[in-house]
XYZ file of C-alpha atoms in Angstrom:
246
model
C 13.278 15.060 52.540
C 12.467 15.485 48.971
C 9.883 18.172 47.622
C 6.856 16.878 46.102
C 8.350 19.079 42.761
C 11.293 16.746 42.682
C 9.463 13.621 43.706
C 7.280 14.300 40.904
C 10.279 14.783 38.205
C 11.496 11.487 39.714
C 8.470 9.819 39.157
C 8.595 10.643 35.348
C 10.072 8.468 32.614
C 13.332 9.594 30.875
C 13.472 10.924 27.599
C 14.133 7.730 26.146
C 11.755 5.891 27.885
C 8.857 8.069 26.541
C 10.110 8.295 23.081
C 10.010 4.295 23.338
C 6.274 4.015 24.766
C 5.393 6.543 22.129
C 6.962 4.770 19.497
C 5.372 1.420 20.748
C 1.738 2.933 20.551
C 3.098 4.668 17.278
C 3.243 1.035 15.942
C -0.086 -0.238 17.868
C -1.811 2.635 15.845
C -0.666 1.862 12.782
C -2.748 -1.646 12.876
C -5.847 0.555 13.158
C -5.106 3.360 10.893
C -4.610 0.823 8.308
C -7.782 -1.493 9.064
C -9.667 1.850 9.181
C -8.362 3.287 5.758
C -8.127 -0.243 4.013
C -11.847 -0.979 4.810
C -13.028 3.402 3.903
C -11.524 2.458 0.711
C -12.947 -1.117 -0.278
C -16.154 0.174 1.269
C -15.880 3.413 -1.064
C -15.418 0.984 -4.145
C -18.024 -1.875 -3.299
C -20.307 1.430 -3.290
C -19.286 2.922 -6.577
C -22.429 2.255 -8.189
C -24.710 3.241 -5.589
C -27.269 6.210 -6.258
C -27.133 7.670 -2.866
C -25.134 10.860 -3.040
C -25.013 10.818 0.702
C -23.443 7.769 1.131
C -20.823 8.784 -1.173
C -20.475 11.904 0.845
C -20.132 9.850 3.704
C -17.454 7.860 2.539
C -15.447 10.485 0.915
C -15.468 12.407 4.176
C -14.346 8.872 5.984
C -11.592 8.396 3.592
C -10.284 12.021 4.152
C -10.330 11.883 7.625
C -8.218 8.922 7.619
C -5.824 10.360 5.130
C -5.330 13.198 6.966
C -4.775 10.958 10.175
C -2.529 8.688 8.296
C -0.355 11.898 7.474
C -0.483 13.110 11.617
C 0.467 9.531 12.783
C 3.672 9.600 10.330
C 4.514 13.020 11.491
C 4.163 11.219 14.984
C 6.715 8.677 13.990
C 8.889 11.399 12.826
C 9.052 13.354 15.829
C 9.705 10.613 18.024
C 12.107 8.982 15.537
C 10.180 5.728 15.510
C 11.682 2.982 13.238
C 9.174 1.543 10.514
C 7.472 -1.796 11.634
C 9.576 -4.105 9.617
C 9.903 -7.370 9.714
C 10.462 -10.783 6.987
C 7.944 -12.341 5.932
C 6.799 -14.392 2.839
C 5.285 -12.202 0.027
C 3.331 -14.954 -1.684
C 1.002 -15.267 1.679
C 0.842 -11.427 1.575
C -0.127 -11.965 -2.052
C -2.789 -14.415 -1.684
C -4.593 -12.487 1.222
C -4.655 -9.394 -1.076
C -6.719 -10.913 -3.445
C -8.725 -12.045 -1.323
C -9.396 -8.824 0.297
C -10.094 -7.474 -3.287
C -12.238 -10.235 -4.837
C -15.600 -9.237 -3.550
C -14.995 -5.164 -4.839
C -15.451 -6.420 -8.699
C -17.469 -8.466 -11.012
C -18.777 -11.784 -10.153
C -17.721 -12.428 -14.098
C -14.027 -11.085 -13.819
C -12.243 -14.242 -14.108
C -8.892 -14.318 -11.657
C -5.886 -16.621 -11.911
C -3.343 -16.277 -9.262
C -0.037 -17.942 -9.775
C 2.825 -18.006 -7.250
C 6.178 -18.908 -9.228
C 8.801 -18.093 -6.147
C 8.921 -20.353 -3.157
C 9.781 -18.598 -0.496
C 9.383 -15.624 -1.409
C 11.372 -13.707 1.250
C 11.083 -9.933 2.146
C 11.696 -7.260 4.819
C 9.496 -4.674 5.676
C 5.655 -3.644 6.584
C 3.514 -6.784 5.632
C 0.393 -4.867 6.365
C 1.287 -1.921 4.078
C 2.211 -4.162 1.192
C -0.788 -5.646 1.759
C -2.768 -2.780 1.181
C -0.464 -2.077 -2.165
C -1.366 -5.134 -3.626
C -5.015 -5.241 -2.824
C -5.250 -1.361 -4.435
C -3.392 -2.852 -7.650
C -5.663 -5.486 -7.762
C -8.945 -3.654 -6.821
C -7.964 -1.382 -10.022
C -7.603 -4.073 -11.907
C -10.852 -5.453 -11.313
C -12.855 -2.616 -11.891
C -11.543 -2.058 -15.083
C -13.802 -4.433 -16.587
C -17.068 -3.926 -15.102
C -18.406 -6.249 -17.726
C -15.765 -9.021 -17.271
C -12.459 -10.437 -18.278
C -9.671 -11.757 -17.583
C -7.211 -11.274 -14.294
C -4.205 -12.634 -13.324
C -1.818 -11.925 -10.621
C 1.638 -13.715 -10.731
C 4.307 -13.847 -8.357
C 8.208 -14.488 -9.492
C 11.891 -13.129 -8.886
C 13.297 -10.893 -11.217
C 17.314 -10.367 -11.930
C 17.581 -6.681 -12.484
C 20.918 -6.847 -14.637
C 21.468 -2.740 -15.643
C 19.615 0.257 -13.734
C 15.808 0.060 -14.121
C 13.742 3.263 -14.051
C 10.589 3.110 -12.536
C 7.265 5.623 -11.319
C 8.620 5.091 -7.825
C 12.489 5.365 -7.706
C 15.685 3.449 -9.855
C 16.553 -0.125 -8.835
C 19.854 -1.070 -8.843
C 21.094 -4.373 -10.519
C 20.266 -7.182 -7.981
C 17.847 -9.839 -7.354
C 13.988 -8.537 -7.156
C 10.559 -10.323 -6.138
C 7.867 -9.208 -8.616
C 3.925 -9.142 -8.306
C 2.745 -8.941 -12.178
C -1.218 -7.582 -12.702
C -2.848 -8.006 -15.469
C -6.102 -7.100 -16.734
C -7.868 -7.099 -20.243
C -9.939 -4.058 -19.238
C -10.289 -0.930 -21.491
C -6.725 0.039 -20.702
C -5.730 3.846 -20.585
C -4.313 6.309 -22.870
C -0.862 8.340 -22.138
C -1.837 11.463 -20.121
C -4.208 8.711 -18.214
C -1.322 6.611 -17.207
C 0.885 9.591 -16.210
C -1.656 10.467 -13.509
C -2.900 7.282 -12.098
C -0.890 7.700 -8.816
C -1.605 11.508 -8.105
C -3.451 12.056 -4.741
C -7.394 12.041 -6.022
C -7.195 11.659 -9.365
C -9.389 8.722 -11.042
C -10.846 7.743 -14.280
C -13.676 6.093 -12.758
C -17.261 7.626 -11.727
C -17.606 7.150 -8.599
C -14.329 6.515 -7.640
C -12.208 8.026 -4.455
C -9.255 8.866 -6.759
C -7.380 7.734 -2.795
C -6.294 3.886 -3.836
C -3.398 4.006 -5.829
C -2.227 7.799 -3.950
C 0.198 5.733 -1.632
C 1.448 2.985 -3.255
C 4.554 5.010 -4.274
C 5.309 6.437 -0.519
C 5.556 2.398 0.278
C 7.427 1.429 -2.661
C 10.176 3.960 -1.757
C 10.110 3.395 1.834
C 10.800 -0.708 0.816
C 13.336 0.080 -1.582
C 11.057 -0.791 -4.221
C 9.449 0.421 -7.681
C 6.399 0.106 -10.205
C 5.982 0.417 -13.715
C 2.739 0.128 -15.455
C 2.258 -0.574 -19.589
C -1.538 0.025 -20.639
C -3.036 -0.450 -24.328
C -6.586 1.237 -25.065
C -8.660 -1.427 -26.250
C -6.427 -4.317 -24.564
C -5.518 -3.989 -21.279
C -2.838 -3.088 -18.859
C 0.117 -4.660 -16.857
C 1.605 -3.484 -13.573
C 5.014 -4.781 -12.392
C 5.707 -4.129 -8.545
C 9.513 -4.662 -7.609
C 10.230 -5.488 -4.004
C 14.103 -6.149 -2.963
C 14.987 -9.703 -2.064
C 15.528 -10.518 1.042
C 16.945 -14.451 1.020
């Protein structure tokens, strides 16, 4: 007759069943974390302008919290050796739901144009993190020109012929999709531009500094890259680089 101490150890899952249910409600969390930290963030910039200190306490506080949970839950995934959610999907519907997300965080008078030049537009990875990537890029770009402009977001394929340095890592000749920005805001000048992903950093009153923080954490993890070209007085362009996946 068994001992209820070795009943008990039989009644337990093996190692590799509990590093699967852990890696299962790894990926469950992630859906919140990122609905949690995408809407901190939107709600953070809808409230730029607002006069109440407190709220923008409040939100600041939210938006470190999540951060800081973000950061435990990859840790999680780490530990466990959880593989990425990842599947393919088609950017340009990734694409169009960004900017919708990020439409109602600028100007009524911004005026957007949103061209999709690539059909299909396959890629593998984390469609909610790209998500979030794009809608940051765009949100930016917005609220650059508090008094209006002009915005357009384009989706093509690019040919990457010879190595191509970028903020986020070197591509490697191959075929690329691309999600252009553009904005005819104030643009920014050199020591501007070379901070515009550090963790906290903005150029905006107001702003969280948190947006553009991990957009090149998901570039890498996609196999991906950015490069961004501002002009005081004229603008600026960002280029994301995803690998193709047709």
């Amino acid at each position: 007759m068994n001992n209820p101490k070795q009943r008990i150890q039989e009644q337990r899952p093996s190692q590799p069943d509990l590093l699967q249910e852990i890696c299962e409600l790894h990926h469950d969390l992630a859906n919140y974390l990122n609905a949690v930290q995408g809407y901190a963030e939107l709600a953070s910039r809808s409230a730029a302008h607002d006069a109440d200190a407190k709220i923008h306490g409040y939100l600041r506080s939210l938006l470190e919290a999540s951060s800081s949970a973000v950061v435990l839950h990859e840790r999680l995934g780490q530990l466990a050796r959880c593989e990425a959610a990842s599947g393919q999907f088609d950017l340009g519907e990734v694409m169009r739901h960004s900017v919708g997300i990020a439409v109602p965080c600028f100007a009524a008078n911004v005026r957007l144009s949103v061209h999709i030049h690539q059909r299909p537009a396959p890629i593998n990875g984390d469609a909610l993190a790209l998500q979030r990537l794009i809608s940051n890029v765009v949100i930016n770009a917005g609220q650059a020109m508090p008094l209006g402009g002009a915005l357009q977001v384009v989706l093509d394929s690019h040919q990457v012929v010879d190595l191509l340095r970028t903020r986020a890592r070197d591509l490697h000749p191959g075929r690329y999709l691309r999600v252009t920005v553009r904005d005819t805001g104030d643009g920014m000048d050199e020591q501007t531009l070379g901070r515009i992903f550090e963790r906290g950093f903005t150029a905006r009153p107001g702003g969280s500094g948190l947006g553009l923080s991990s957009v090149l954490d998901t570039l890498e993890r996609h196999g991906g890259g950015v490069i961004v070209n501002s002009w005081p007085g004229t603008g600026t362009e960002v280029n994301i680089y995803l690998p193709w996946a047709g």
